[in-house]
mmCIF file of C-alpha atoms and ligand atoms in Angstrom:
data_model
loop_
_atom_site.group_PDB
_atom_site.id
_atom_site.type_symbol
_atom_site.label_atom_id
_atom_site.label_comp_id
_atom_site.label_asym_id
_atom_site.label_seq_id
_atom_site.Cartn_x
_atom_site.Cartn_y
_atom_site.Cartn_z
ATOM 1 C CA MET A 1 0.000 0.000 0.000
ATOM 2 C CA ALA A 2 1.346 3.443 -0.889
ATOM 3 C CA PRO A 3 2.217 5.604 2.121
ATOM 4 C CA ARG A 4 -0.132 8.479 3.004
ATOM 5 C CA SER A 5 0.801 11.538 0.975
ATOM 6 C CA LEU A 6 2.389 14.632 2.456
ATOM 7 C CA ILE A 7 1.930 18.132 1.061
ATOM 8 C CA ALA A 8 4.691 20.277 2.514
ATOM 9 C CA GLY A 9 4.996 24.041 2.120
ATOM 10 C CA ASN A 10 8.446 25.617 2.150
ATOM 11 C CA TRP A 11 8.063 29.352 2.720
ATOM 12 C CA LYS A 12 11.826 29.908 2.249
ATOM 13 C CA MET A 13 12.826 33.456 3.328
ATOM 14 C CA ASN A 14 9.280 34.812 3.133
ATOM 15 C CA GLY A 15 6.755 35.757 5.757
ATOM 16 C CA LEU A 16 6.277 38.021 8.764
ATOM 17 C CA ARG A 17 4.127 37.537 11.843
ATOM 18 C CA ALA A 18 1.104 38.724 9.867
ATOM 19 C CA SER A 19 1.483 35.600 7.705
ATOM 20 C CA ALA A 20 -0.252 33.699 10.512
ATOM 21 C CA ALA A 21 -3.412 34.878 8.721
ATOM 22 C CA GLU A 22 -2.576 32.519 5.824
ATOM 23 C CA VAL A 23 -2.439 29.622 8.274
ATOM 24 C CA GLU A 24 -5.813 30.617 9.735
ATOM 25 C CA ASP A 25 -7.204 30.855 6.207
ATOM 26 C CA LEU A 26 -5.842 27.404 5.321
ATOM 27 C CA LYS A 27 -7.290 25.951 8.509
ATOM 28 C CA ALA A 28 -10.705 27.302 7.601
ATOM 29 C CA ARG A 29 -10.472 25.848 4.078
ATOM 30 C CA MET A 30 -9.367 22.455 5.353
ATOM 31 C CA GLY A 31 -12.279 22.109 7.732
ATOM 32 C CA VAL A 32 -12.170 19.131 10.055
ATOM 33 C CA GLY A 33 -10.579 15.886 8.849
ATOM 34 C CA ALA A 34 -11.541 16.481 5.222
ATOM 35 C CA VAL A 35 -8.152 15.999 3.576
ATOM 36 C CA ASN A 36 -6.534 12.930 1.990
ATOM 37 C CA CYS A 37 -2.993 13.831 2.946
ATOM 38 C CA ASP A 38 -0.759 15.094 5.733
ATOM 39 C CA VAL A 39 -0.117 18.847 5.580
ATOM 40 C CA LEU A 40 3.011 20.668 6.701
ATOM 41 C CA ILE A 41 4.209 24.272 6.674
ATOM 42 C CA CYS A 42 7.911 25.068 7.051
ATOM 43 C CA PRO A 43 8.151 28.835 7.644
ATOM 44 C CA PRO A 44 11.376 30.740 8.334
ATOM 45 C CA ALA A 45 12.824 29.937 11.791
ATOM 46 C CA THR A 46 11.491 33.244 13.148
ATOM 47 C CA LEU A 47 7.916 32.063 12.513
ATOM 48 C CA ILE A 48 7.976 28.419 13.612
ATOM 49 C CA GLY A 49 6.331 29.261 16.942
ATOM 50 C CA THR A 50 3.851 31.647 15.299
ATOM 51 C CA VAL A 51 2.805 29.117 12.667
ATOM 52 C CA ALA A 52 2.656 26.250 15.193
ATOM 53 C CA SER A 53 0.277 28.235 17.385
ATOM 54 C CA ALA A 54 -1.825 29.453 14.451
ATOM 55 C CA ALA A 55 -2.097 25.818 13.295
ATOM 56 C CA GLY A 56 -3.128 24.661 16.765
ATOM 57 C CA GLY A 57 -6.232 22.508 16.826
ATOM 58 C CA SER A 58 -5.771 21.497 13.171
ATOM 59 C CA VAL A 59 -3.871 18.675 11.450
ATOM 60 C CA ILE A 60 -1.385 21.174 9.960
ATOM 61 C CA ALA A 61 2.127 20.301 11.146
ATOM 62 C CA THR A 62 4.984 22.794 11.396
ATOM 63 C CA GLY A 63 8.648 22.354 10.540
ATOM 64 C CA GLY A 64 12.010 24.041 10.046
ATOM 65 C CA GLN A 65 13.880 24.611 6.776
ATOM 66 C CA ASP A 66 17.329 23.680 8.069
ATOM 67 C CA CYS A 67 19.173 22.891 11.308
ATOM 68 C CA HIS A 68 22.700 22.565 12.642
ATOM 69 C CA PRO A 69 24.023 19.036 13.283
ATOM 70 C CA ALA A 70 24.707 19.877 16.953
ATOM 71 C CA LYS A 71 22.100 20.246 19.702
ATOM 72 C CA SER A 72 23.548 23.524 21.016
ATOM 73 C CA GLY A 73 26.860 25.379 21.218
ATOM 74 C CA ALA A 74 28.970 28.165 19.779
ATOM 75 C CA HIS A 75 27.447 28.377 16.297
ATOM 76 C CA THR A 76 26.364 31.962 15.750
ATOM 77 C CA GLY A 77 23.227 32.323 13.684
ATOM 78 C CA ASP A 78 22.398 28.624 13.570
ATOM 79 C CA ILE A 79 19.471 26.793 15.122
ATOM 80 C CA SER A 80 19.230 23.157 16.238
ATOM 81 C CA ALA A 81 16.622 20.469 15.743
ATOM 82 C CA GLN A 82 15.987 20.637 19.482
ATOM 83 C CA MET A 83 15.099 24.342 19.155
ATOM 84 C CA ILE A 84 12.730 23.586 16.284
ATOM 85 C CA ALA A 85 11.035 20.894 18.394
ATOM 86 C CA ASP A 86 10.832 23.323 21.299
ATOM 87 C CA MET A 87 8.953 25.799 19.076
ATOM 88 C CA GLY A 88 6.399 23.142 18.111
ATOM 89 C CA GLY A 89 8.040 21.842 14.931
ATOM 90 C CA SER A 90 7.893 18.160 14.047
ATOM 91 C CA PHE A 91 9.709 18.113 10.678
ATOM 92 C CA VAL A 92 12.954 19.630 9.371
ATOM 93 C CA ILE A 93 13.903 20.054 5.706
ATOM 94 C CA VAL A 94 17.605 19.326 5.150
ATOM 95 C CA GLY A 95 19.799 19.548 2.073
ATOM 96 C CA HIS A 96 17.524 21.821 0.041
ATOM 97 C CA SER A 97 19.336 22.745 -3.177
ATOM 98 C CA GLU A 98 19.373 26.409 -2.084
ATOM 99 C CA ARG A 99 21.284 25.345 1.069
ATOM 100 C CA ARG A 100 23.542 23.111 -1.008
ATOM 101 C CA SER A 101 24.356 25.958 -3.434
ATOM 102 C CA ASP A 102 24.141 29.095 -1.227
ATOM 103 C CA HIS A 103 25.973 27.534 1.732
ATOM 104 C CA GLY A 104 28.120 24.864 0.088
ATOM 105 C CA GLU A 105 26.388 22.019 1.933
ATOM 106 C CA ASP A 106 27.545 18.582 0.800
ATOM 107 C CA ASP A 107 26.052 15.129 1.357
ATOM 108 C CA GLY A 108 28.163 14.540 4.469
ATOM 109 C CA LEU A 109 26.826 17.667 6.165
ATOM 110 C CA VAL A 110 23.258 16.944 5.054
ATOM 111 C CA ASN A 111 23.621 13.431 6.494
ATOM 112 C CA ALA A 112 24.774 14.868 9.851
ATOM 113 C CA LYS A 113 21.891 17.338 9.897
ATOM 114 C CA ALA A 114 19.367 14.611 9.072
ATOM 115 C CA LYS A 115 20.839 12.454 11.857
ATOM 116 C CA ALA A 116 20.375 15.340 14.304
ATOM 117 C CA VAL A 117 16.726 15.581 13.233
ATOM 118 C CA LEU A 118 16.134 11.856 13.802
ATOM 119 C CA ASP A 119 17.971 11.928 17.145
ATOM 120 C CA GLU A 120 15.552 14.638 18.264
ATOM 121 C CA GLY A 121 12.583 12.417 17.383
ATOM 122 C CA LEU A 122 11.558 14.631 14.449
ATOM 123 C CA ILE A 123 11.044 13.749 10.779
ATOM 124 C CA ALA A 124 13.741 14.675 8.256
ATOM 125 C CA ILE A 125 12.816 15.741 4.719
ATOM 126 C CA ILE A 126 16.007 15.103 2.768
ATOM 127 C CA CYS A 127 16.157 16.963 -0.558
ATOM 128 C CA VAL A 128 17.906 15.692 -3.662
ATOM 129 C CA GLY A 129 17.874 16.795 -7.290
ATOM 130 C CA GLU A 130 19.986 17.312 -10.372
ATOM 131 C CA THR A 131 21.052 20.568 -12.020
ATOM 132 C CA GLU A 132 20.118 21.317 -15.599
ATOM 133 C CA ALA A 133 23.666 20.531 -16.776
ATOM 134 C CA GLU A 134 23.544 17.167 -15.004
ATOM 135 C CA ARG A 135 20.191 16.405 -16.585
ATOM 136 C CA ASP A 136 21.422 17.396 -20.051
ATOM 137 C CA ALA A 137 24.387 15.067 -19.554
ATOM 138 C CA GLY A 138 21.983 12.191 -18.822
ATOM 139 C CA ARG A 139 23.186 11.945 -15.223
ATOM 140 C CA THR A 140 19.903 12.515 -13.331
ATOM 141 C CA ILE A 141 19.551 9.025 -11.823
ATOM 142 C CA GLU A 142 23.250 8.767 -10.975
ATOM 143 C CA VAL A 143 23.252 12.170 -9.232
ATOM 144 C CA VAL A 144 20.040 11.604 -7.295
ATOM 145 C CA THR A 145 20.866 8.075 -6.115
ATOM 146 C CA GLY A 146 24.363 9.258 -5.150
ATOM 147 C CA GLN A 147 22.848 12.062 -3.052
ATOM 148 C CA ILE A 148 20.595 9.562 -1.288
ATOM 149 C CA GLN A 149 23.513 7.230 -0.583
ATOM 150 C CA GLY A 150 25.443 10.124 0.940
ATOM 151 C CA SER A 151 22.650 12.001 2.721
ATOM 152 C CA LEU A 152 20.432 9.277 4.242
ATOM 153 C CA PRO A 153 21.656 8.722 7.796
ATOM 154 C CA GLU A 154 21.830 5.525 9.825
ATOM 155 C CA GLY A 155 18.540 5.038 11.648
ATOM 156 C CA GLY A 156 16.379 6.330 8.809
ATOM 157 C CA THR A 157 12.976 4.606 8.638
ATOM 158 C CA ALA A 158 9.691 5.062 6.815
ATOM 159 C CA ALA A 159 8.356 6.855 9.892
ATOM 160 C CA ASN A 160 11.155 9.379 10.381
ATOM 161 C CA THR A 161 12.437 10.042 6.864
ATOM 162 C CA VAL A 162 10.942 11.654 3.767
ATOM 163 C CA ILE A 163 12.802 12.169 0.480
ATOM 164 C CA ALA A 164 12.024 15.222 -1.659
ATOM 165 C CA TYR A 165 13.086 14.996 -5.296
ATOM 166 C CA GLU A 166 13.458 18.529 -6.628
ATOM 167 C CA PRO A 167 15.145 19.056 -10.003
ATOM 168 C CA VAL A 168 17.139 22.252 -9.392
ATOM 169 C CA TRP A 169 16.147 23.650 -12.799
ATOM 170 C CA ALA A 170 12.439 23.251 -11.960
ATOM 171 C CA ILE A 171 12.540 25.207 -8.689
ATOM 172 C CA GLY A 172 10.822 28.571 -8.999
ATOM 173 C CA THR A 173 11.032 28.506 -12.793
ATOM 174 C CA GLY A 174 7.539 27.349 -13.766
ATOM 175 C CA ARG A 175 9.139 24.420 -15.617
ATOM 176 C CA THR A 176 8.523 20.812 -14.614
ATOM 177 C CA PRO A 177 9.807 17.470 -15.894
ATOM 178 C CA THR A 178 7.380 15.287 -17.845
ATOM 179 C CA THR A 179 5.371 12.851 -15.758
ATOM 180 C CA ASP A 180 7.376 10.023 -17.410
ATOM 181 C CA ASP A 181 10.610 11.624 -16.225
ATOM 182 C CA VAL A 182 9.216 12.088 -12.707
ATOM 183 C CA ALA A 183 8.070 8.436 -12.681
ATOM 184 C CA GLU A 184 11.483 7.212 -13.793
ATOM 185 C CA THR A 185 13.371 9.197 -11.169
ATOM 186 C CA HIS A 186 10.964 8.327 -8.343
ATOM 187 C CA ALA A 187 11.210 4.633 -9.278
ATOM 188 C CA ALA A 188 15.001 4.871 -9.087
ATOM 189 C CA ILE A 189 14.760 6.579 -5.683
ATOM 190 C CA ARG A 190 12.386 3.841 -4.472
ATOM 191 C CA ALA A 191 14.810 1.166 -5.660
ATOM 192 C CA GLU A 192 17.687 2.886 -3.855
ATOM 193 C CA LEU A 193 15.632 3.122 -0.644
ATOM 194 C CA LYS A 194 14.764 -0.584 -0.837
ATOM 195 C CA LEU A 195 18.396 -1.458 -1.402
ATOM 196 C CA ARG A 196 19.277 0.446 1.727
ATOM 197 C CA LEU A 197 16.272 -0.225 3.973
ATOM 198 C CA GLY A 198 14.745 -3.436 2.603
ATOM 199 C CA SER A 199 10.954 -3.574 2.653
ATOM 200 C CA GLU A 200 10.913 -0.501 4.941
ATOM 201 C CA GLY A 201 11.924 1.442 1.825
ATOM 202 C CA ASP A 202 8.431 0.906 0.396
ATOM 203 C CA GLY A 203 6.948 3.075 3.127
ATOM 204 C CA VAL A 204 9.261 6.072 2.790
ATOM 205 C CA ARG A 205 7.417 9.012 1.279
ATOM 206 C CA ILE A 206 9.014 10.450 -1.860
ATOM 207 C CA LEU A 207 7.817 13.985 -2.581
ATOM 208 C CA TYR A 208 8.156 15.774 -5.902
ATOM 209 C CA GLY A 209 9.125 19.453 -5.727
ATOM 210 C CA GLY A 210 9.730 22.201 -8.280
ATOM 211 C CA SER A 211 7.021 24.524 -9.633
ATOM 212 C CA VAL A 212 4.107 22.545 -8.182
ATOM 213 C CA LYS A 213 0.924 24.639 -8.389
ATOM 214 C CA PRO A 214 -2.825 24.029 -8.281
ATOM 215 C CA SER A 215 -2.995 23.596 -12.069
ATOM 216 C CA ASN A 216 -0.383 20.796 -12.301
ATOM 217 C CA ALA A 217 -0.725 19.184 -8.849
ATOM 218 C CA ALA A 218 -3.300 16.512 -9.749
ATOM 219 C CA GLU A 219 -1.176 15.281 -12.653
ATOM 220 C CA LEU A 220 2.088 15.215 -10.693
ATOM 221 C CA LEU A 221 0.510 13.666 -7.588
ATOM 222 C CA SER A 222 -0.957 10.808 -9.612
ATOM 223 C CA VAL A 223 2.472 9.635 -10.850
ATOM 224 C CA PRO A 224 3.464 6.259 -9.332
ATOM 225 C CA ASP A 225 5.809 6.606 -6.341
ATOM 226 C CA VAL A 226 4.976 10.306 -5.930
ATOM 227 C CA ASN A 227 3.770 10.445 -2.327
ATOM 228 C CA GLY A 228 3.192 14.161 -2.057
ATOM 229 C CA ALA A 229 4.826 17.467 -2.912
ATOM 230 C CA LEU A 230 7.285 19.999 -1.543
ATOM 231 C CA VAL A 231 5.884 23.363 -2.555
ATOM 232 C CA GLY A 232 7.695 26.707 -2.508
ATOM 233 C CA GLY A 233 6.040 29.743 -4.110
ATOM 234 C CA ALA A 234 2.543 28.247 -4.222
ATOM 235 C CA SER A 235 2.587 27.524 -0.473
ATOM 236 C CA LEU A 236 2.661 31.212 0.493
ATOM 237 C CA LYS A 237 -0.993 31.908 -0.224
ATOM 238 C CA ALA A 238 -3.582 29.711 1.478
ATOM 239 C CA SER A 239 -5.771 29.675 -1.639
ATOM 240 C CA ASP A 240 -2.975 28.231 -3.831
ATOM 241 C CA PHE A 241 -1.714 25.820 -1.178
ATOM 242 C CA TRP A 242 -5.247 24.589 -0.589
ATOM 243 C CA GLY A 243 -5.627 24.007 -4.345
ATOM 244 C CA ILE A 244 -2.671 21.618 -4.178
ATOM 245 C CA ILE A 245 -3.868 19.871 -0.994
ATOM 246 C CA ALA A 246 -7.315 19.403 -2.503
ATOM 247 C CA ALA A 247 -5.728 17.811 -5.609
ATOM 248 C CA CYS A 248 -4.220 15.028 -3.493
ATOM 249 C CA PRO A 249 -5.668 11.735 -4.802
HETATM 250 P P1 PGA B 1 8.885 26.168 -5.999
HETATM 251 O O1 PGA B 1 9.981 25.695 -4.905
HETATM 252 O O2 PGA B 1 7.619 25.396 -5.682
HETATM 253 O O3 PGA B 1 8.746 27.635 -5.781
HETATM 254 O O4 PGA B 1 9.430 25.786 -7.336
HETATM 255 C C1 PGA B 1 10.032 24.368 -4.476
HETATM 256 C C2 PGA B 1 11.130 24.207 -3.454
HETATM 257 O O5 PGA B 1 12.229 24.739 -3.635
HETATM 258 O O6 PGA B 1 10.925 23.522 -2.418
#
């Protein structure tokens, strides 16, 4: 049986305290127990507490967009998985391509961050994805499976680990791979997870991310081995995010 889908919003560096209104709006649209999928919002660190309290009483979970591998210490500007949990977060995105490119994060560091998330009892969303040059060179599967081998920590299970496949060239560009391409890459990710985790690998959710919006969500979410979406721009407005949640099969 396919795992329950997860629709995760990644607000990136967007949002102020007033953005709690979007969470209230989403809550109202979702009603009580009417959705087919799990729903998550990952706001900037400054808003984790705000979003967690606005989401209170609903099934909307809250998460962080990054964390340091250590629990605490002399790391100016960083936050830990423990701090995210303390603010009401239950998920942490690690290894997003913007972290990998803007901050030079490699698989080893992403692995350590994911391990810190699991050690805290939270769920890690580990991001992988090829650049346009890698895709043009026919290296998509090799790059993505290599990132999983390097970034998936010991102790990863279907319950505490989610993989997000986000082609770097599709993020924020309005471009998406064909559904055949998404199916091929997700199948390769599933095979890699089963190699590593055995039958447990069948239960790990594999999200697609990159220019998901209400108008293409139903098509992308119906691809085999797509168990939800990681949504950037279209997660900022409750009306758009709801359009994607409602498209969940
Ligand atoms: P996008 O971003 O939906 O704006 O393309 C997705 C992501 O980077 O998680």
